[in-house]
mmCIF file of C-alpha atoms and ligand atoms in Angstrom:
data_model
loop_
_atom_site.group_PDB
_atom_site.id
_atom_site.type_symbol
_atom_site.label_atom_id
_atom_site.label_comp_id
_atom_site.label_asym_id
_atom_site.label_seq_id
_atom_site.Cartn_x
_atom_site.Cartn_y
_atom_site.Cartn_z
ATOM 1 C CA UNK A 387 55.150 -40.382 -21.346
ATOM 2 C CA UNK A 388 52.400 -39.158 -23.710
ATOM 3 C CA UNK A 389 49.911 -41.204 -21.699
ATOM 4 C CA UNK A 390 51.051 -39.431 -18.484
ATOM 5 C CA UNK A 391 50.636 -36.024 -20.107
ATOM 6 C CA UNK A 392 47.160 -36.944 -21.308
ATOM 7 C CA UNK A 393 46.212 -38.126 -17.848
ATOM 8 C CA UNK A 394 47.468 -34.845 -16.333
ATOM 9 C CA UNK A 395 45.521 -32.753 -18.846
ATOM 10 C CA UNK A 396 42.430 -34.806 -18.147
ATOM 11 C CA UNK A 397 42.856 -34.363 -14.392
ATOM 12 C CA UNK A 398 43.258 -30.567 -14.794
ATOM 13 C CA UNK A 399 40.213 -30.419 -17.072
ATOM 14 C CA UNK A 400 38.071 -32.315 -14.573
ATOM 15 C CA UNK A 401 39.227 -30.138 -11.677
ATOM 16 C CA UNK A 402 38.608 -26.940 -13.665
ATOM 17 C CA UNK A 403 35.139 -28.162 -14.600
ATOM 18 C CA UNK A 404 34.293 -29.049 -10.992
ATOM 19 C CA UNK A 405 35.599 -25.670 -9.761
ATOM 20 C CA UNK A 406 33.643 -23.769 -12.439
ATOM 21 C CA UNK A 407 30.502 -25.736 -11.598
ATOM 22 C CA UNK A 408 31.005 -24.854 -7.937
ATOM 23 C CA UNK A 409 31.344 -21.145 -8.745
ATOM 24 C CA UNK A 410 28.223 -21.215 -10.947
ATOM 25 C CA UNK A 411 26.231 -22.957 -8.195
ATOM 26 C CA UNK A 412 27.378 -20.430 -5.603
ATOM 27 C CA UNK A 413 26.448 -17.553 -7.964
ATOM 28 C CA UNK A 414 23.018 -19.077 -8.589
ATOM 29 C CA UNK A 415 22.522 -19.458 -4.837
ATOM 30 C CA UNK A 416 23.566 -15.813 -4.261
ATOM 31 C CA UNK A 417 21.279 -14.440 -6.975
ATOM 32 C CA UNK A 418 18.395 -16.588 -5.705
ATOM 33 C CA UNK A 419 18.994 -15.347 -2.168
ATOM 34 C CA UNK A 420 19.146 -11.700 -3.326
ATOM 35 C CA UNK A 421 15.993 -12.119 -5.414
ATOM 36 C CA UNK A 422 14.027 -13.547 -2.488
ATOM 37 C CA UNK A 423 15.408 -11.134 0.083
ATOM 38 C CA UNK A 424 12.630 -8.552 0.105
ATOM 39 C CA UNK A 425 11.457 -6.130 2.759
ATOM 40 C CA UNK A 426 7.895 -6.493 4.013
ATOM 41 C CA UNK A 427 5.405 -3.833 2.966
ATOM 42 C CA UNK A 428 4.403 -3.525 6.639
ATOM 43 C CA UNK A 429 7.922 -2.315 7.490
ATOM 44 C CA UNK A 430 7.447 0.980 5.614
ATOM 45 C CA UNK A 431 5.660 2.542 8.602
ATOM 46 C CA UNK A 432 3.177 4.140 6.162
ATOM 47 C CA UNK A 433 -0.583 4.110 6.772
ATOM 48 C CA UNK A 434 -2.797 2.535 4.124
ATOM 49 C CA UNK A 435 -4.955 4.888 2.065
ATOM 50 C CA UNK A 436 -8.405 5.711 3.444
ATOM 51 C CA UNK A 437 -11.304 3.718 2.027
ATOM 52 C CA UNK A 438 -14.422 5.192 0.417
ATOM 53 C CA UNK A 439 -16.568 7.242 2.827
ATOM 54 C CA UNK A 440 -19.588 9.309 1.804
ATOM 55 C CA UNK A 441 -20.812 10.260 -1.639
ATOM 56 C CA UNK A 442 -20.346 11.990 -3.924
ATOM 57 C CA UNK A 443 -16.580 11.931 -3.784
ATOM 58 C CA UNK A 444 -13.757 11.744 -6.257
ATOM 59 C CA UNK A 445 -12.014 8.435 -5.686
ATOM 60 C CA UNK A 446 -8.833 6.874 -6.951
ATOM 61 C CA UNK A 447 -8.230 3.147 -7.209
ATOM 62 C CA UNK A 448 -4.705 1.837 -7.593
ATOM 63 C CA UNK A 449 -3.989 -1.272 -9.692
ATOM 64 C CA UNK A 450 -0.224 -1.550 -9.300
ATOM 65 C CA UNK A 451 2.677 0.468 -10.790
ATOM 66 C CA UNK A 452 0.917 3.750 -11.685
ATOM 67 C CA UNK A 453 -2.273 2.359 -13.189
ATOM 68 C CA UNK A 454 -4.853 4.449 -11.322
ATOM 69 C CA UNK A 455 -8.588 4.895 -11.932
ATOM 70 C CA UNK A 456 -10.112 8.288 -11.133
ATOM 71 C CA UNK A 457 -13.898 8.273 -10.700
ATOM 72 C CA UNK A 458 -16.316 11.015 -9.634
ATOM 73 C CA UNK A 459 -19.405 8.863 -10.042
ATOM 74 C CA UNK A 460 -20.084 10.226 -13.536
ATOM 75 C CA UNK A 461 -16.792 10.052 -15.397
ATOM 76 C CA UNK A 462 -13.755 7.782 -15.142
ATOM 77 C CA UNK A 463 -10.196 8.690 -16.151
ATOM 78 C CA UNK A 464 -7.557 5.956 -16.210
ATOM 79 C CA UNK A 465 -3.881 6.797 -15.788
ATOM 80 C CA UNK A 466 -1.762 4.118 -17.527
ATOM 81 C CA UNK A 467 -3.068 0.729 -18.582
ATOM 82 C CA UNK A 468 -0.987 -2.172 -17.298
ATOM 83 C CA UNK A 469 -2.848 -5.365 -16.479
ATOM 84 C CA UNK A 470 -1.057 -8.126 -18.422
ATOM 85 C CA UNK A 471 2.173 -7.945 -16.404
ATOM 86 C CA UNK A 472 4.674 -10.142 -18.320
ATOM 87 C CA UNK A 473 6.667 -12.461 -16.064
ATOM 88 C CA UNK A 474 10.303 -12.038 -15.044
ATOM 89 C CA UNK A 475 11.256 -14.791 -17.485
ATOM 90 C CA UNK A 476 9.443 -13.135 -20.407
ATOM 91 C CA UNK A 477 10.932 -9.755 -19.479
ATOM 92 C CA UNK A 478 14.536 -10.941 -19.048
ATOM 93 C CA UNK A 479 14.682 -13.083 -22.159
ATOM 94 C CA UNK A 480 12.789 -10.800 -24.524
ATOM 95 C CA UNK A 481 9.963 -13.280 -25.097
ATOM 96 C CA UNK A 482 7.258 -11.606 -27.242
ATOM 97 C CA UNK A 483 4.226 -10.735 -25.110
ATOM 98 C CA UNK A 484 0.691 -9.570 -25.823
ATOM 99 C CA UNK A 485 -2.253 -8.112 -23.928
ATOM 100 C CA UNK A 486 -4.036 -10.692 -21.805
ATOM 101 C CA UNK A 487 -7.591 -10.269 -23.154
ATOM 102 C CA UNK A 488 -9.429 -12.526 -20.634
ATOM 103 C CA UNK A 489 -7.664 -10.788 -17.729
ATOM 104 C CA UNK A 490 -8.498 -7.330 -19.118
ATOM 105 C CA UNK A 491 -12.158 -8.312 -19.587
ATOM 106 C CA UNK A 492 -12.243 -9.589 -16.010
ATOM 107 C CA UNK A 493 -10.656 -6.415 -14.591
ATOM 108 C CA UNK A 494 -12.936 -4.033 -16.520
ATOM 109 C CA UNK A 495 -15.997 -5.907 -15.208
ATOM 110 C CA UNK A 496 -14.754 -6.567 -11.677
ATOM 111 C CA UNK A 497 -13.819 -2.919 -11.101
ATOM 112 C CA UNK A 498 -16.779 -1.479 -13.029
ATOM 113 C CA UNK A 499 -14.765 0.467 -15.593
ATOM 114 C CA UNK A 500 -17.793 1.145 -17.776
ATOM 115 C CA UNK A 501 -17.623 4.948 -17.826
ATOM 116 C CA UNK A 502 -14.047 5.375 -19.047
ATOM 117 C CA UNK A 503 -13.613 8.681 -20.854
ATOM 118 C CA UNK A 504 -9.828 8.863 -21.101
ATOM 119 C CA UNK A 505 -6.708 6.721 -20.792
ATOM 120 C CA UNK A 506 -3.531 8.702 -20.109
ATOM 121 C CA UNK A 507 -0.211 6.853 -19.776
ATOM 122 C CA UNK A 508 2.536 8.628 -17.811
ATOM 123 C CA UNK A 509 4.964 7.422 -20.495
ATOM 124 C CA UNK A 510 5.118 4.547 -22.956
ATOM 125 C CA UNK A 511 7.218 1.828 -21.288
ATOM 126 C CA UNK A 512 5.347 -1.482 -21.140
ATOM 127 C CA UNK A 513 4.687 -1.215 -17.396
ATOM 128 C CA UNK A 514 2.592 1.890 -18.094
ATOM 129 C CA UNK A 515 1.203 1.587 -21.600
ATOM 130 C CA UNK A 516 1.104 -2.090 -22.577
ATOM 131 C CA UNK A 517 -2.696 -2.517 -22.372
ATOM 132 C CA UNK A 518 -3.971 0.958 -23.255
ATOM 133 C CA UNK A 519 -5.140 -0.237 -26.679
ATOM 134 C CA UNK A 520 -6.934 -3.334 -25.414
ATOM 135 C CA UNK A 521 -8.700 -1.237 -22.777
ATOM 136 C CA UNK A 522 -9.633 1.535 -25.234
ATOM 137 C CA UNK A 523 -11.051 -1.062 -27.629
ATOM 138 C CA UNK A 524 -13.429 -2.219 -24.885
ATOM 139 C CA UNK A 525 -14.663 1.320 -24.201
ATOM 140 C CA UNK A 526 -15.163 4.620 -25.964
ATOM 141 C CA UNK A 527 -12.253 6.227 -24.090
ATOM 142 C CA UNK A 528 -9.772 8.533 -25.759
ATOM 143 C CA UNK A 529 -6.087 7.741 -25.390
ATOM 144 C CA UNK A 530 -3.960 10.845 -24.791
ATOM 145 C CA UNK A 531 -0.175 10.853 -24.961
ATOM 146 C CA UNK A 532 2.958 11.111 -27.037
ATOM 147 C CA UNK A 533 3.418 9.972 -30.648
ATOM 148 C CA UNK A 534 4.758 6.713 -29.212
ATOM 149 C CA UNK A 535 1.613 6.289 -27.115
ATOM 150 C CA UNK A 536 -0.477 6.926 -30.248
ATOM 151 C CA UNK A 537 1.419 4.235 -32.165
ATOM 152 C CA UNK A 538 0.939 1.731 -29.344
ATOM 153 C CA UNK A 539 -2.801 2.450 -29.608
ATOM 154 C CA UNK A 540 -2.763 2.128 -33.422
ATOM 155 C CA UNK A 541 -0.968 -1.215 -33.207
ATOM 156 C CA UNK A 542 -3.802 -2.496 -31.026
ATOM 157 C CA UNK A 543 -6.334 -1.358 -33.641
ATOM 158 C CA UNK A 544 -7.759 1.590 -31.689
ATOM 159 C CA UNK A 545 -9.788 3.812 -34.049
ATOM 160 C CA UNK A 546 -8.048 7.065 -34.965
ATOM 161 C CA UNK A 547 -10.869 9.165 -33.475
ATOM 162 C CA UNK A 548 -10.044 7.723 -30.044
ATOM 163 C CA UNK A 549 -6.386 8.787 -30.237
ATOM 164 C CA UNK A 550 -5.144 12.237 -29.211
ATOM 165 C CA UNK A 551 -1.481 13.197 -29.577
ATOM 166 C CA UNK A 552 -1.080 15.489 -26.591
ATOM 167 C CA UNK A 553 -0.012 19.082 -26.795
ATOM 168 C CA UNK A 554 2.210 20.022 -23.865
ATOM 169 C CA UNK A 555 0.295 22.060 -21.349
ATOM 170 C CA UNK A 556 -3.041 21.849 -23.183
ATOM 171 C CA UNK A 557 -6.105 21.053 -21.060
ATOM 172 C CA UNK A 558 -8.407 18.183 -22.063
ATOM 173 C CA UNK A 559 -11.842 18.053 -20.485
ATOM 174 C CA UNK A 560 -13.773 14.865 -19.674
ATOM 175 C CA UNK A 561 -16.959 15.466 -17.690
ATOM 176 C CA UNK A 562 -15.838 17.493 -14.695
ATOM 177 C CA UNK A 563 -12.231 16.313 -14.983
ATOM 178 C CA UNK A 564 -9.636 18.461 -16.709
ATOM 179 C CA UNK A 565 -6.437 16.620 -17.626
ATOM 180 C CA UNK A 566 -3.255 18.550 -18.409
ATOM 181 C CA UNK A 567 -0.007 16.910 -19.530
ATOM 182 C CA UNK A 568 3.189 18.696 -18.566
ATOM 183 C CA UNK A 569 6.385 17.255 -20.084
ATOM 184 C CA UNK A 570 8.975 15.956 -17.634
ATOM 185 C CA UNK A 571 12.033 13.724 -17.870
ATOM 186 C CA UNK A 572 11.939 10.007 -17.084
ATOM 187 C CA UNK A 573 13.906 9.034 -13.986
ATOM 188 C CA UNK A 574 17.586 8.457 -14.894
ATOM 189 C CA UNK A 575 17.590 4.874 -13.638
ATOM 190 C CA UNK A 576 19.567 3.240 -16.447
ATOM 191 C CA UNK A 577 23.310 2.652 -16.647
ATOM 192 C CA UNK A 578 25.308 5.807 -15.782
ATOM 193 C CA UNK A 579 22.160 7.919 -15.470
ATOM 194 C CA UNK A 580 20.592 6.952 -18.782
ATOM 195 C CA UNK A 581 16.885 6.481 -19.381
ATOM 196 C CA UNK A 582 16.129 2.813 -20.025
ATOM 197 C CA UNK A 583 14.607 1.976 -23.434
ATOM 198 C CA UNK A 584 14.535 5.574 -24.710
ATOM 199 C CA UNK A 585 13.303 6.672 -28.096
ATOM 200 C CA UNK A 586 10.114 6.864 -30.081
ATOM 201 C CA UNK A 587 7.867 4.205 -31.609
ATOM 202 C CA UNK A 588 7.318 5.566 -35.130
ATOM 203 C CA UNK A 589 5.024 2.893 -36.558
ATOM 204 C CA UNK A 590 2.029 1.023 -35.095
ATOM 205 C CA UNK A 591 3.350 -1.397 -32.474
ATOM 206 C CA UNK A 592 2.110 -4.888 -33.255
ATOM 207 C CA UNK A 593 1.823 -7.444 -30.476
ATOM 208 C CA UNK A 594 3.143 -9.902 -29.536
ATOM 209 C CA UNK A 595 6.387 -8.019 -29.043
ATOM 210 C CA UNK A 596 9.240 -8.182 -26.538
ATOM 211 C CA UNK A 597 8.861 -5.636 -23.733
ATOM 212 C CA UNK A 598 11.804 -3.649 -25.166
ATOM 213 C CA UNK A 599 9.502 -2.667 -28.072
ATOM 214 C CA UNK A 600 7.665 -0.255 -25.750
ATOM 215 C CA UNK A 601 9.977 2.772 -25.881
ATOM 216 C CA UNK A 602 9.765 5.629 -23.388
ATOM 217 C CA UNK A 603 8.392 8.073 -25.967
ATOM 218 C CA UNK A 604 8.062 11.092 -23.657
ATOM 219 C CA UNK A 605 7.016 11.395 -20.028
ATOM 220 C CA UNK A 606 4.428 13.627 -18.372
ATOM 221 C CA UNK A 607 3.461 15.031 -15.039
ATOM 222 C CA UNK A 608 -0.288 14.477 -15.350
ATOM 223 C CA UNK A 609 -2.479 17.046 -13.640
ATOM 224 C CA UNK A 610 -5.976 15.687 -13.002
ATOM 225 C CA UNK A 611 -8.101 18.643 -11.905
ATOM 226 C CA UNK A 612 -11.708 18.459 -10.694
ATOM 227 C CA UNK A 613 -13.973 20.968 -8.900
ATOM 228 C CA UNK A 614 -13.331 18.952 -5.702
ATOM 229 C CA UNK A 615 -9.540 19.049 -5.928
ATOM 230 C CA UNK A 616 -6.414 18.479 -7.989
ATOM 231 C CA UNK A 617 -4.085 15.481 -8.169
ATOM 232 C CA UNK A 618 -0.722 15.205 -9.925
ATOM 233 C CA UNK A 619 0.304 11.767 -11.113
ATOM 234 C CA UNK A 620 4.057 11.371 -11.508
ATOM 235 C CA UNK A 621 4.688 7.912 -12.946
ATOM 236 C CA UNK A 622 8.467 8.047 -12.888
ATOM 237 C CA UNK A 623 10.832 9.938 -10.588
ATOM 238 C CA UNK A 624 12.109 12.401 -13.209
ATOM 239 C CA UNK A 625 11.760 16.145 -12.687
ATOM 240 C CA UNK A 626 13.143 19.559 -13.568
ATOM 241 C CA UNK A 627 13.245 21.889 -10.588
ATOM 242 C CA UNK A 628 10.731 24.695 -10.793
ATOM 243 C CA UNK A 629 8.416 23.297 -13.485
ATOM 244 C CA UNK A 630 5.527 22.701 -11.066
ATOM 245 C CA UNK A 631 5.952 25.890 -9.028
ATOM 246 C CA UNK A 632 2.836 27.407 -10.599
ATOM 247 C CA UNK A 633 0.723 24.263 -10.155
ATOM 248 C CA UNK A 634 -1.285 23.906 -6.952
ATOM 249 C CA UNK A 635 -2.237 20.352 -6.008
ATOM 250 C CA UNK A 636 -3.989 18.611 -3.124
ATOM 251 C CA UNK A 637 -2.636 15.142 -3.836
ATOM 252 C CA UNK A 638 0.544 13.851 -5.487
ATOM 253 C CA UNK A 639 0.777 10.249 -6.645
ATOM 254 C CA UNK A 640 4.529 9.989 -6.391
ATOM 255 C CA UNK A 641 6.327 7.475 -8.616
ATOM 256 C CA UNK A 642 9.150 6.003 -6.546
ATOM 257 C CA UNK A 643 10.374 3.138 -8.774
ATOM 258 C CA UNK A 644 14.164 2.766 -8.317
ATOM 259 C CA UNK A 645 14.260 6.084 -6.418
ATOM 260 C CA UNK A 646 16.407 4.541 -3.699
ATOM 261 C CA UNK A 647 19.215 3.930 -6.204
ATOM 262 C CA UNK A 648 19.251 7.623 -7.188
ATOM 263 C CA UNK A 649 20.239 8.549 -3.650
ATOM 264 C CA UNK A 650 18.798 10.545 -0.784
ATOM 265 C CA UNK A 651 19.787 13.977 -2.171
ATOM 266 C CA UNK A 652 18.095 13.295 -5.498
ATOM 267 C CA UNK A 653 15.024 11.985 -3.675
ATOM 268 C CA UNK A 654 14.844 15.094 -1.507
ATOM 269 C CA UNK A 655 15.029 17.452 -4.515
ATOM 270 C CA UNK A 656 12.338 15.312 -6.174
ATOM 271 C CA UNK A 657 10.095 15.590 -3.096
ATOM 272 C CA UNK A 658 10.549 19.363 -2.995
ATOM 273 C CA UNK A 659 9.782 19.781 -6.699
ATOM 274 C CA UNK A 660 6.661 17.630 -6.585
ATOM 275 C CA UNK A 661 5.268 18.044 -3.081
ATOM 276 C CA UNK A 662 6.665 21.188 -1.447
ATOM 277 C CA UNK A 663 6.325 23.240 -4.657
ATOM 278 C CA UNK A 664 2.691 22.249 -5.269
ATOM 279 C CA UNK A 665 1.571 22.471 -1.644
ATOM 280 C CA UNK A 666 0.099 18.983 -1.743
ATOM 281 C CA UNK A 667 -1.208 17.767 1.616
ATOM 282 C CA UNK A 668 -1.510 14.120 0.604
ATOM 283 C CA UNK A 669 1.215 11.995 -0.981
ATOM 284 C CA UNK A 670 0.538 8.511 -2.298
ATOM 285 C CA UNK A 671 3.691 6.616 -3.354
ATOM 286 C CA UNK A 672 3.183 4.413 -6.408
ATOM 287 C CA UNK A 673 5.363 2.143 -8.574
ATOM 288 C CA UNK A 674 7.026 0.494 -5.565
ATOM 289 C CA UNK A 675 6.230 -3.156 -6.214
ATOM 290 C CA UNK A 676 7.718 -5.937 -8.349
ATOM 291 C CA UNK A 677 5.746 -5.552 -11.585
ATOM 292 C CA UNK A 678 6.815 -8.949 -12.948
ATOM 293 C CA UNK A 679 4.334 -10.504 -10.515
ATOM 294 C CA UNK A 680 0.801 -11.234 -11.749
ATOM 295 C CA UNK A 681 -1.908 -8.540 -11.606
ATOM 296 C CA UNK A 682 -3.121 -8.103 -8.042
ATOM 297 C CA UNK A 683 -0.008 -9.537 -6.400
ATOM 298 C CA UNK A 684 1.764 -6.735 -4.549
ATOM 299 C CA UNK A 685 5.261 -7.759 -3.415
ATOM 300 C CA UNK A 686 8.105 -5.299 -2.879
ATOM 301 C CA UNK A 687 11.199 -5.434 -5.097
ATOM 302 C CA UNK A 688 14.268 -7.305 -3.837
ATOM 303 C CA UNK A 689 16.077 -5.021 -1.381
ATOM 304 C CA UNK A 690 19.252 -5.250 -3.461
ATOM 305 C CA UNK A 691 17.483 -3.785 -6.530
ATOM 306 C CA UNK A 692 15.206 -1.194 -4.949
ATOM 307 C CA UNK A 693 14.667 -1.031 -1.193
ATOM 308 C CA UNK A 694 11.300 0.683 -0.828
ATOM 309 C CA UNK A 695 11.441 0.534 2.961
ATOM 310 C CA UNK A 696 14.465 2.848 2.848
ATOM 311 C CA UNK A 697 12.697 5.127 0.340
ATOM 312 C CA UNK A 698 9.637 5.257 2.617
ATOM 313 C CA UNK A 699 11.855 6.279 5.532
ATOM 314 C CA UNK A 700 13.308 9.106 3.436
ATOM 315 C CA UNK A 701 9.839 10.272 2.356
ATOM 316 C CA UNK A 702 8.754 10.525 5.979
ATOM 317 C CA UNK A 703 11.918 12.474 6.813
ATOM 318 C CA UNK A 704 11.326 14.888 3.893
ATOM 319 C CA UNK A 705 7.724 15.322 5.016
ATOM 320 C CA UNK A 706 8.859 16.136 8.559
ATOM 321 C CA UNK A 707 11.489 18.587 7.254
ATOM 322 C CA UNK A 708 9.545 20.409 4.545
ATOM 323 C CA UNK A 709 5.824 19.683 4.748
ATOM 324 C CA UNK A 710 4.792 18.907 8.317
ATOM 325 C CA UNK A 711 1.049 18.920 7.539
ATOM 326 C CA UNK A 712 1.293 16.467 4.642
ATOM 327 C CA UNK A 713 0.114 12.887 5.022
ATOM 328 C CA UNK A 714 1.659 9.938 3.215
ATOM 329 C CA UNK A 715 -0.610 6.995 2.468
ATOM 330 C CA UNK A 716 0.200 3.665 0.819
ATOM 331 C CA UNK A 717 -2.402 2.743 -1.776
ATOM 332 C CA UNK A 718 -4.182 -0.570 -1.280
ATOM 333 C CA UNK A 719 -4.598 -2.594 -4.484
ATOM 334 C CA UNK A 720 -8.108 -2.360 -5.971
ATOM 335 C CA UNK A 721 -9.610 -0.371 -3.060
ATOM 336 C CA UNK A 722 -11.014 3.041 -3.996
ATOM 337 C CA UNK A 723 -9.974 5.856 -1.696
ATOM 338 C CA UNK A 724 -11.377 9.360 -1.303
ATOM 339 C CA UNK A 725 -8.993 11.943 -2.752
ATOM 340 C CA UNK A 726 -10.383 15.127 -1.225
ATOM 341 C CA UNK A 727 -12.133 14.291 2.040
ATOM 342 C CA UNK A 728 -13.872 17.210 3.690
ATOM 343 C CA UNK A 729 -13.724 19.435 0.630
ATOM 344 C CA UNK A 730 -17.026 20.787 -0.636
ATOM 345 C CA UNK A 731 -17.709 20.377 -4.353
ATOM 346 C CA UNK A 732 -16.960 23.664 -6.073
ATOM 347 C CA UNK A 733 -15.171 25.091 -3.027
HETATM 348 ZN ZN1 ZN B 94 9.518 3.855 -17.321
#
């Protein structure tokens, strides 16, 4: 009798184990399928940004997420500093990561970043600010940003005289560039509309550290003005209606990370606040790729997480509705493009 009961329990245990294993395998297969199911960048219907034409021109070069190099031939201003790009595994499991020095040396040489005057992260999450210190240490550039940004720089050993804690709305001049930081919210892309990894870094951030150590710290709409034209860089899709009404811009680098998940109505209000309000005639979407891929590898996010092809369709609809003369261009990794074609210096 007892032997029969034991045998029954054993049989149930084996069946339960086999069933559980089956469910786990199916789940793994589903997640793997979702992760690899990605739209093609060619399906966005957007034209690539225009390559360098004549000189002298103000150019921008995009290096993924919203790391963008402005260059007028004399002075360079770098928005963000994200080259090391921790892997999905390191990001998911909180593995401590550090700036990839050989890669940063390679990038600074390969893309001739020898005239860097300023490094300005849009906010302090790792995908914007992770390498600002390592880059500043290889140049004489000033880092401008929040207290959190300053502590990221200090942790990397950046000398204090290269660190500027930004005053909202103050103008900082580098050569012919004038950089103004206007506070804005981060996109509410966390659970139930929260900002992911909020808060302030109050002490120097020592690497290696898990990516969660890079707290948001404060976000900015960055206005990069030059005699040839004005560009706004919006790293994350957060906005307060009306704040940019008094700012005129030619170009908006529009952060679209996870914008699809915020819905079409949110996206339309965002477009109007950033593009319609500033009168920009060129829009360059940024922050649309999977940033757990290595530097230089531009692959869209899985459609299930963030379908950029749908976002791109919306952007073109908003353009047609509100700003018929505005062009939308997709940036091409590492290829400088002319920001203000046809505009005379000083005009
Ligand atoms: Zn962020």
